[in-house]
Coordinates of C-alpha atoms and ligand atoms in Angstrom, one line a residue:
Chain A
M1429 CA -78.4 53.6 3.3
Y1430 CA -80.1 52.3 0.1
D1431 CA -83.1 50.1 0.6
F1432 CA -82.9 46.4 -0.3
E1433 CA -85.0 43.3 -0.1
F1434 CA -84.7 41.3 3.1
V1435 CA -84.9 37.5 3.2
K1436 CA -84.3 35.2 6.1
P1437 CA -84.0 31.5 5.1
A1438 CA -84.1 28.7 7.6
S1439 CA -81.6 26.4 6.0
I1440 CA -78.1 26.6 4.4
A1441 CA -79.5 25.2 1.2
D1442 CA -82.1 28.0 0.9
A1443 CA -79.5 30.6 1.8
V1444 CA -77.2 29.4 -0.9
K1445 CA -80.1 29.6 -3.4
A1446 CA -81.0 33.1 -2.3
L1447 CA -77.3 34.2 -2.7
K1448 CA -77.3 33.1 -6.3
E1449 CA -79.4 36.1 -7.2
D1450 CA -77.7 39.1 -8.7
G1451 CA -76.8 41.7 -6.0
A1452 CA -77.5 39.4 -3.1
Q1453 CA -75.2 39.4 0.0
A1454 CA -75.1 37.5 3.2
L1455 CA -75.9 39.3 6.5
S1456 CA -74.9 37.7 9.7
G1457 CA -74.6 39.8 12.9
G1458 CA -74.4 43.0 10.8
Q1459 CA -71.8 44.6 13.1
T1460 CA -69.6 45.3 10.1
L1461 CA -72.0 45.2 7.2
I1462 CA -74.7 47.6 8.4
A1463 CA -72.1 50.3 9.1
T1464 CA -70.7 49.7 5.6
M1465 CA -74.2 50.0 4.1
K1466 CA -74.8 53.2 6.0
Q1467 CA -71.7 54.7 4.4
R1468 CA -73.0 53.4 1.0
L1469 CA -69.8 51.4 0.6
A1470 CA -72.0 48.4 0.1
A1471 CA -75.5 48.5 -1.5
P1472 CA -76.8 45.0 -1.9
G1473 CA -80.1 44.5 -3.7
T1474 CA -81.0 41.6 -1.4
L1475 CA -79.8 40.8 2.1
V1476 CA -79.9 37.2 3.0
S1477 CA -79.9 36.9 6.8
L1478 CA -78.1 33.9 8.2
T1479 CA -79.4 34.5 11.7
G1480 CA -82.3 32.2 11.3
I1481 CA -80.3 29.1 10.3
A1482 CA -80.2 26.7 13.3
E1483 CA -77.7 24.4 11.6
M1484 CA -75.2 27.3 11.5
K1485 CA -75.3 28.0 15.3
G1486 CA -73.6 26.5 18.3
V1487 CA -70.4 25.2 19.7
S1488 CA -69.5 21.5 20.2
A1489 CA -66.3 19.7 21.2
A1490 CA -65.5 16.1 20.3
G1491 CA -62.4 14.1 19.4
G1492 CA -59.9 16.9 20.2
Q1493 CA -61.7 19.4 18.0
L1494 CA -64.0 22.3 18.7
T1495 CA -66.6 23.1 16.0
V1496 CA -68.2 26.5 15.9
G1497 CA -71.2 27.2 13.6
G1498 CA -70.6 30.0 11.2
A1499 CA -73.5 32.1 12.6
T1500 CA -72.6 31.7 16.3
P1501 CA -72.3 35.0 18.1
H1502 CA -69.0 35.9 19.9
A1503 CA -70.8 35.9 23.3
V1504 CA -71.9 32.3 22.8
V1505 CA -68.4 31.2 21.9
A1506 CA -67.1 33.1 25.0
A1507 CA -69.5 31.2 27.2
E1508 CA -69.6 27.7 25.6
A1509 CA -66.0 27.2 24.4
K1510 CA -64.6 28.0 27.9
A1511 CA -64.2 24.4 29.0
A1512 CA -62.9 22.9 25.8
Y1513 CA -60.8 25.8 24.4
P1514 CA -60.4 28.5 27.0
G1515 CA -57.9 30.5 24.8
L1516 CA -60.5 30.8 22.1
A1517 CA -63.3 31.6 24.5
A1518 CA -61.2 34.4 26.0
L1519 CA -60.6 35.9 22.6
A1520 CA -64.3 35.9 21.8
G1521 CA -65.1 37.5 25.2
G1522 CA -62.7 40.3 24.4
I1523 CA -64.1 41.3 21.0
G1524 CA -65.6 44.8 21.0
D1525 CA -68.2 45.1 23.8
P1526 CA -71.1 43.0 25.0
M1527 CA -73.6 44.3 22.4
V1528 CA -71.2 43.6 19.6
R1529 CA -70.6 40.2 21.0
N1530 CA -74.3 39.4 21.2
R1531 CA -74.7 40.0 17.4
G1532 CA -71.3 39.6 15.7
T1533 CA -70.5 36.1 14.5
I1534 CA -67.4 34.1 13.7
G1535 CA -68.5 33.6 10.1
G1536 CA -68.9 37.4 9.6
S1537 CA -65.6 38.1 11.2
I1538 CA -63.5 35.8 9.1
A1539 CA -65.5 36.5 5.9
N1540 CA -64.7 40.1 6.4
N1541 CA -61.1 39.5 7.3
D1542 CA -60.4 42.9 8.8
P1543 CA -56.7 43.3 9.3
A1544 CA -57.3 44.3 12.9
A1545 CA -59.9 41.6 13.7
C1546 CA -59.3 39.1 16.5
Y1547 CA -60.7 35.8 15.1
P1548 CA -58.4 35.4 12.1
S1549 CA -55.4 35.0 14.4
A1550 CA -57.1 32.2 16.3
V1551 CA -58.2 30.4 13.1
L1552 CA -54.6 30.7 11.7
A1553 CA -52.7 29.8 14.9
S1554 CA -55.0 26.8 15.5
G1555 CA -54.6 25.6 12.0
A1556 CA -58.4 25.5 11.8
T1557 CA -60.5 24.3 8.9
V1558 CA -63.0 26.7 7.4
V1559 CA -66.1 24.8 6.2
T1560 CA -68.3 26.3 3.6
D1561 CA -71.5 25.3 1.8
R1562 CA -69.3 23.7 -0.9
R1563 CA -65.8 22.7 0.5
K1564 CA -63.3 22.7 3.3
I1565 CA -60.5 25.3 3.3
A1566 CA -57.3 25.1 5.5
A1567 CA -56.6 28.3 7.5
D1568 CA -53.2 28.6 5.7
D1569 CA -55.0 28.9 2.4
Y1570 CA -58.0 30.9 3.6
F1571 CA -56.7 34.3 4.5
Q1572 CA -55.4 36.1 1.4
G1573 CA -54.8 39.7 2.3
L1574 CA -56.6 42.8 3.5
F1575 CA -60.4 42.0 3.5
T1576 CA -59.6 39.2 1.1
T1577 CA -60.2 35.5 1.6
A1578 CA -60.5 32.3 -0.5
L1579 CA -64.3 32.6 -0.5
E1580 CA -66.1 32.7 -3.8
E1581 CA -69.1 34.8 -4.7
G1582 CA -72.1 33.6 -2.6
E1583 CA -70.0 31.1 -0.6
I1584 CA -71.1 30.8 3.0
V1585 CA -68.9 29.9 6.0
T1586 CA -71.0 27.3 7.7
Q1587 CA -68.5 26.1 10.4
V1588 CA -65.0 26.6 11.7
I1589 CA -63.3 23.4 13.1
F1590 CA -60.5 24.1 15.5
P1591 CA -58.0 21.4 16.5
I1592 CA -57.8 22.0 20.3
P1593 CA -54.2 22.8 21.4
E1594 CA -52.5 21.7 24.6
K1595 CA -52.1 25.3 25.5
A1596 CA -53.1 28.6 23.9
A1597 CA -53.6 32.3 24.6
Y1598 CA -54.4 35.4 22.8
V1599 CA -53.2 38.8 23.9
K1600 CA -54.2 42.0 22.2
F1601 CA -53.1 45.5 22.6
N1602 CA -56.4 47.4 22.3
Q1603 CA -56.7 50.3 20.0
P1604 CA -58.5 52.2 22.7
A1605 CA -61.2 54.0 20.6
S1606 CA -62.3 51.0 18.4
R1607 CA -61.3 48.2 20.8
F1608 CA -60.0 46.3 17.8
A1609 CA -56.5 44.9 18.0
L1610 CA -53.8 47.6 17.5
T1611 CA -51.8 44.4 17.4
G1612 CA -52.8 40.9 18.7
V1613 CA -50.9 37.6 19.0
F1614 CA -52.4 34.2 19.3
V1615 CA -50.0 31.4 20.4
A1616 CA -51.1 27.7 20.2
K1617 CA -49.0 24.8 21.4
F1618 CA -49.7 21.4 19.9
A1619 CA -47.9 18.1 20.4
S1620 CA -46.6 18.6 16.8
G1621 CA -45.3 22.1 17.4
V1622 CA -46.2 25.7 18.1
R1623 CA -48.1 28.1 15.8
V1624 CA -48.0 31.9 16.3
A1625 CA -50.4 34.2 14.4
V1626 CA -50.3 38.0 14.4
T1627 CA -53.2 40.3 13.7
G1628 CA -53.5 44.1 13.6
A1629 CA -50.0 44.5 12.3
G1630 CA -49.4 42.9 8.8
A1631 CA -49.8 45.2 5.8
D1632 CA -51.4 42.1 4.2
G1633 CA -53.5 41.1 7.2
V1634 CA -53.0 38.2 9.6
F1635 CA -49.8 36.3 9.3
R1636 CA -47.7 33.6 11.0
W1637 CA -44.5 34.5 12.8
T1638 CA -42.5 31.4 11.8
E1639 CA -39.2 32.3 13.5
A1640 CA -41.1 32.5 16.8
E1641 CA -42.8 29.2 16.0
E1642 CA -39.5 27.4 15.6
A1643 CA -38.0 28.9 18.8
L1644 CA -41.1 28.1 20.8
S1645 CA -41.4 24.6 19.5
K1646 CA -38.0 23.9 21.0
D1647 CA -38.6 25.8 24.2
F1648 CA -42.1 27.0 25.1
S1649 CA -41.1 29.9 27.3
P1650 CA -41.2 33.7 26.9
A1651 CA -37.4 33.9 27.0
A1652 CA -37.3 31.7 23.8
V1653 CA -38.2 34.7 21.7
D1654 CA -35.8 37.1 23.4
G1655 CA -33.2 36.9 20.7
L1656 CA -35.7 37.4 17.8
S1657 CA -36.9 40.6 16.2
V1658 CA -39.6 41.3 13.7
D1659 CA -38.8 43.2 10.5
P1660 CA -41.0 46.3 10.4
S1661 CA -41.1 46.4 6.6
G1662 CA -44.3 44.7 5.6
L1663 CA -46.1 46.0 8.8
M1664 CA -48.9 48.6 8.9
G1665 CA -48.2 52.1 10.0
D1666 CA -50.9 54.6 10.9
L1667 CA -51.5 57.4 13.4
H1668 CA -51.9 54.8 16.2
G1669 CA -48.6 53.1 15.7
T1670 CA -45.6 53.0 13.3
P1671 CA -44.4 49.7 11.8
E1672 CA -41.5 49.8 14.2
Y1673 CA -43.9 50.2 17.2
R1674 CA -46.0 47.3 16.0
A1675 CA -42.9 45.1 15.4
N1676 CA -41.9 45.6 19.0
L1677 CA -45.5 44.9 20.1
I1678 CA -45.5 41.6 18.3
K1679 CA -42.6 40.4 20.3
V1680 CA -43.9 41.7 23.6
L1681 CA -47.4 40.3 23.1
T1682 CA -45.9 36.9 22.0
K1683 CA -44.0 36.7 25.2
R1684 CA -47.2 37.6 27.2
A1685 CA -49.2 35.1 25.3
V1686 CA -46.7 32.3 26.0
A1687 CA -46.7 33.3 29.7
A1688 CA -50.5 33.3 29.8
A1689 CA -51.0 30.0 27.9
Chain B
M541 CA -92.9 47.8 2.8
T542 CA -93.2 44.7 4.8
K543 CA -95.2 44.0 7.9
V544 CA -93.1 43.2 11.0
T545 CA -94.5 41.9 14.3
M546 CA -92.6 41.6 17.6
T547 CA -93.1 41.9 21.3
V548 CA -92.0 45.2 22.8
N549 CA -92.1 45.6 26.5
G550 CA -94.6 42.7 26.8
K551 CA -97.0 44.0 24.1
T552 CA -97.4 42.5 20.7
V553 CA -96.8 45.3 18.1
S554 CA -96.8 45.5 14.3
G555 CA -95.8 48.0 11.8
E556 CA -94.8 48.5 8.1
V557 CA -91.1 48.7 7.6
E558 CA -88.6 48.8 4.7
G559 CA -85.7 46.3 4.5
R560 CA -83.4 49.1 5.7
T561 CA -85.5 50.1 8.7
L562 CA -83.3 49.8 11.8
L563 CA -84.7 48.5 15.1
S564 CA -83.9 51.9 16.6
G565 CA -86.0 53.6 13.9
F566 CA -88.9 51.2 14.3
L567 CA -88.9 51.8 18.0
R568 CA -88.6 55.5 17.9
E569 CA -90.6 56.5 14.7
G570 CA -92.8 53.4 14.3
L571 CA -93.8 53.0 17.9
G572 CA -93.0 56.4 19.4
L573 CA -90.7 54.9 22.0
T574 CA -88.2 57.7 22.0
G575 CA -86.5 56.7 25.2
T576 CA -84.1 54.7 23.1
H577 CA -81.6 57.3 22.0
I578 CA -79.5 57.6 18.9
G579 CA -76.1 59.1 19.7
C580 CA -73.8 58.0 16.9
D581 CA -75.8 55.7 14.6
T582 CA -72.5 53.9 14.0
S583 CA -72.4 51.2 16.7
Q584 CA -69.9 53.2 18.8
C585 CA -71.8 54.8 21.7
G586 CA -74.4 52.3 23.0
A587 CA -77.1 55.0 23.7
C588 CA -79.4 52.9 21.5
T589 CA -79.0 49.7 23.6
V590 CA -82.1 47.5 24.0
H591 CA -82.7 43.9 24.8
V592 CA -83.5 41.3 22.2
N593 CA -84.6 38.0 23.7
G594 CA -82.8 39.1 26.9
R595 CA -79.5 40.0 25.3
A596 CA -78.3 43.6 25.0
V597 CA -77.8 44.8 21.4
K598 CA -77.2 48.2 19.7
S599 CA -80.6 48.8 18.0
C600 CA -79.0 51.2 15.5
T601 CA -77.1 48.1 14.1
V602 CA -79.9 45.6 13.8
F603 CA -82.6 45.6 11.1
A604 CA -86.1 45.5 12.4
L605 CA -87.0 42.6 10.0
D606 CA -84.1 40.5 11.4
V607 CA -85.7 40.5 14.9
A608 CA -89.3 39.8 13.7
G609 CA -91.0 37.7 16.4
A610 CA -88.4 38.6 19.1
E611 CA -89.0 39.8 22.6
V612 CA -87.7 43.4 22.8
K613 CA -87.3 45.4 25.9
T614 CA -86.6 49.1 25.9
I615 CA -86.0 51.7 28.7
E616 CA -89.8 52.3 28.7
G617 CA -90.2 48.8 30.0
M618 CA -87.8 49.1 32.9
A619 CA -89.9 50.9 35.6
N620 CA -91.9 48.9 38.1
A621 CA -95.6 48.1 37.2
D622 CA -96.7 51.0 39.5
G623 CA -94.5 53.5 37.6
S624 CA -91.9 53.8 40.3
L625 CA -88.3 53.4 39.3
S626 CA -86.7 50.0 39.3
V627 CA -83.9 49.2 41.7
L628 CA -81.3 49.8 39.0
Q629 CA -82.9 53.1 37.8
Q630 CA -83.2 54.3 41.4
A631 CA -79.5 53.5 41.9
F632 CA -78.6 55.7 39.0
Q633 CA -80.5 58.5 40.6
D634 CA -79.1 57.9 44.1
C635 CA -75.5 57.7 42.9
H636 CA -75.8 60.6 40.5
G637 CA -75.0 58.2 37.7
L638 CA -76.3 60.7 35.1
Q639 CA -76.0 64.4 34.3
C640 CA -77.5 65.2 30.9
G641 CA -79.1 61.8 30.7
F642 CA -78.5 61.2 27.1
C643 CA -76.5 58.0 27.6
T644 CA -78.7 56.8 30.4
P645 CA -81.2 54.6 28.6
G646 CA -78.4 52.7 27.0
M647 CA -76.5 52.5 30.3
V648 CA -79.5 51.2 32.1
M649 CA -80.2 48.6 29.5
A650 CA -76.6 47.4 29.2
S651 CA -76.3 47.4 33.0
A652 CA -79.5 45.3 33.4
A653 CA -78.2 42.8 30.9
L654 CA -74.9 42.7 32.8
L655 CA -76.6 42.1 36.1
A656 CA -78.8 39.4 34.6
D657 CA -75.6 37.5 33.6
N658 CA -73.6 38.3 36.6
P659 CA -75.7 39.4 39.6
T660 CA -72.7 40.4 41.8
P661 CA -70.1 41.8 39.5
S662 CA -66.8 43.3 40.6
E663 CA -66.0 46.9 39.8
A664 CA -63.7 45.6 37.0
E665 CA -66.4 43.4 35.6
V666 CA -68.8 46.4 35.5
R667 CA -66.3 48.5 33.7
H668 CA -65.6 45.7 31.2
G669 CA -69.4 45.2 30.8
L670 CA -70.0 48.8 30.0
E671 CA -67.2 49.2 27.5
G672 CA -69.7 49.7 24.7
N673 CA -71.5 52.6 26.3
L674 CA -70.0 56.1 26.2
C675 CA -70.9 58.9 28.6
R676 CA -69.7 62.4 28.0
C677 CA -70.7 63.8 31.3
T678 CA -70.2 61.7 34.4
G679 CA -66.7 60.3 34.0
Y680 CA -68.3 56.8 34.6
H681 CA -67.4 56.5 38.3
N682 CA -70.9 57.1 39.5
I683 CA -72.4 54.9 36.8
V684 CA -70.2 52.0 38.0
K685 CA -71.2 52.8 41.6
A686 CA -74.9 52.7 40.6
V687 CA -74.6 49.3 39.0
L688 CA -72.7 48.0 42.1
Q689 CA -75.4 49.4 44.4
A690 CA -78.2 47.9 42.3
S691 CA -76.4 44.5 42.7
G692 CA -76.8 44.9 46.5
Q693 CA -73.1 45.3 47.2
D694 CA -71.7 47.8 49.7
I695 CA -70.4 50.8 47.8
T696 CA -69.4 53.0 50.8
A697 CA -65.7 51.9 50.4
I698 CA -65.5 53.0 46.7
P699 CA -63.9 56.4 46.3
A700 CA -66.0 59.1 44.8
Ligands
FAD2217 C1 -67.8 48.8 18.2 C2 -67.3 47.6 17.5 C3 -66.1 47.0 18.0 C4 -65.6 45.8 17.5 N1 -64.5 45.3 18.0 C5 -63.9 44.2 17.4 C6 -62.7 43.6 18.0 O1 -62.2 44.0 19.0 N2 -62.3 42.5 17.4 C7 -62.8 42.0 16.3 O2 -62.4 41.0 15.8 N3 -63.9 42.5 15.7 C8 -64.5 43.6 16.3 N4 -65.6 44.1 15.7 C9 -66.2 43.5 14.6 C10 -67.2 42.4 15.0 O3 -66.5 41.3 15.5 C11 -68.1 41.9 13.8 O4 -69.0 41.1 14.4 C12 -67.4 41.2 12.7 O5 -66.4 41.9 12.1 C13 -68.4 40.8 11.6 O6 -69.3 39.8 12.0 P1 -70.9 40.0 11.7 O7 -71.4 38.6 12.1 O8 -71.4 41.1 12.4 O9 -70.9 40.1 10.1 P2 -71.7 41.0 9.1 O10 -71.5 42.4 9.4 O11 -73.1 40.6 9.0 O12 -71.0 40.7 7.7 C14 -69.6 41.0 7.5 C15 -69.3 40.5 6.1 O13 -69.2 39.1 6.0 C16 -70.1 38.5 5.1 N5 -70.6 37.3 5.8 C17 -71.3 37.3 7.0 N6 -71.4 36.0 7.4 C18 -70.9 35.2 6.5 C19 -70.8 33.8 6.4 N7 -71.2 33.0 7.3 N8 -70.2 33.3 5.2 C20 -69.7 34.2 4.3 N9 -69.8 35.5 4.4 C21 -70.4 36.0 5.5 C22 -71.1 39.6 4.9 O14 -71.7 39.4 3.6 C23 -70.3 40.8 5.0 O15 -69.6 41.1 3.8 C24 -66.2 45.3 16.3 C25 -67.4 45.9 15.8 C26 -67.9 47.0 16.4 C27 -69.1 47.6 15.8
FES2218 S1 -76.6 55.1 18.4 FE1 -76.3 53.0 18.3 S2 -74.3 52.7 19.2 FE2 -74.6 54.9 19.1
FES2219 S1 -75.0 61.7 31.4 FE1 -74.6 62.9 29.7 S2 -73.7 61.5 28.3 FE2 -73.9 60.3 30.1

């Protein structure tokens, strides 16, 4: 790993200022970025740690919404979102392992937008709003492909605001070595309809399975997706699973998520 | 180089580090606390697990400067004040929860954090809680038993 200058601002405003410098990059839990820097795939000149910014931490529920600070570790969401949004808390409690959950954060996860990451499915299925230092971005506009998001240079995810569904569940089929999602499905049922988001499977990252959304909005039961099938073209294939295998998993996991919700 | 200060096993310590100095490197090379092992250096194996402000973290995936001012606990801080093994460490010995011992510092630190959160875990909760720690020798059963014994639960019914 190349050396860098380390700064740890105490406010969002100071972090934004520090990130304006050439070669500066945000560091949150470091559970992705430090490994990337060790491989020299990233070599920032300055790392701006977000872990000392109190206004970016914590979980709060009010008015049918759950707000999670961008620098809140997964373990805190797992513990503190349990009462208000159990489906989201369970997702956070299943990310990686306890040590990863104690450091890794929601902001880092959705800024990175790994195609096998768990959080993007919850953000998309909940129709959440990603709040940054400069604007609010709807989940449907935020995720733009593999490791690609609507974020601009130096833009910081400060909060994610989740509308709380009536029922929701996330079911992932673990890739046993990495514990990321080989495929994962988040189902969220709102009064206005059902949203279904799939991670770990799309060649372009997280996506909504709209046919299942329509079927489940009419009849929220596992059997409602029986007659549907997912087209494997457009899905990822690797040594862990072919596109056809993932297509089948999406359907199976959707049914399990509906049953668990 | 920048000066970093933190509390390690109850003592205030300082040292000069680079931005890229990992907590694992600061503990091992800076402070000579080589009980914290580096197995993979890629956040996979958990051998480097230590506590930062009471929470288990992989010290190979945390920068020393990012935990300036924190309370850090390593395997060297786990024995009783008189040098005898803590209940958890003794349980690892009693249950044969180690063979080569390479993973053991991380296993003990992860288990201690697990028991602090959940003092009487089920076998499934212990297995879930140790998902981030790899052991290439024991096959895990005896490690799980050791953690359950340390929690004060009866382990005689658990198959070997
Ligand atoms: C062993 C292991 C297992 C894992 N298993 C899973 C899993 O099952 N599911 C899963 O979803 N993830 C998993 N992860 C990834 C983990 O969730 C990471 O925490 C996450 O991907 C990155 O979050 P971070 O806070 O560590 O971000 P960092 O590593 O600090 O940063 C990642 C990227 O995001 C940028 N960034 C960070 N914070 C912000 C912000 N607030 N605003 C804008 N940009 C920001 C950084 O500049 C960097 O480019 C695993 C990781 C490991 C090491
Ligand atoms: S050495 Fe840190 S996880 Fe393996
Ligand atoms: S005892 Fe040898 S790796 Fe666990």
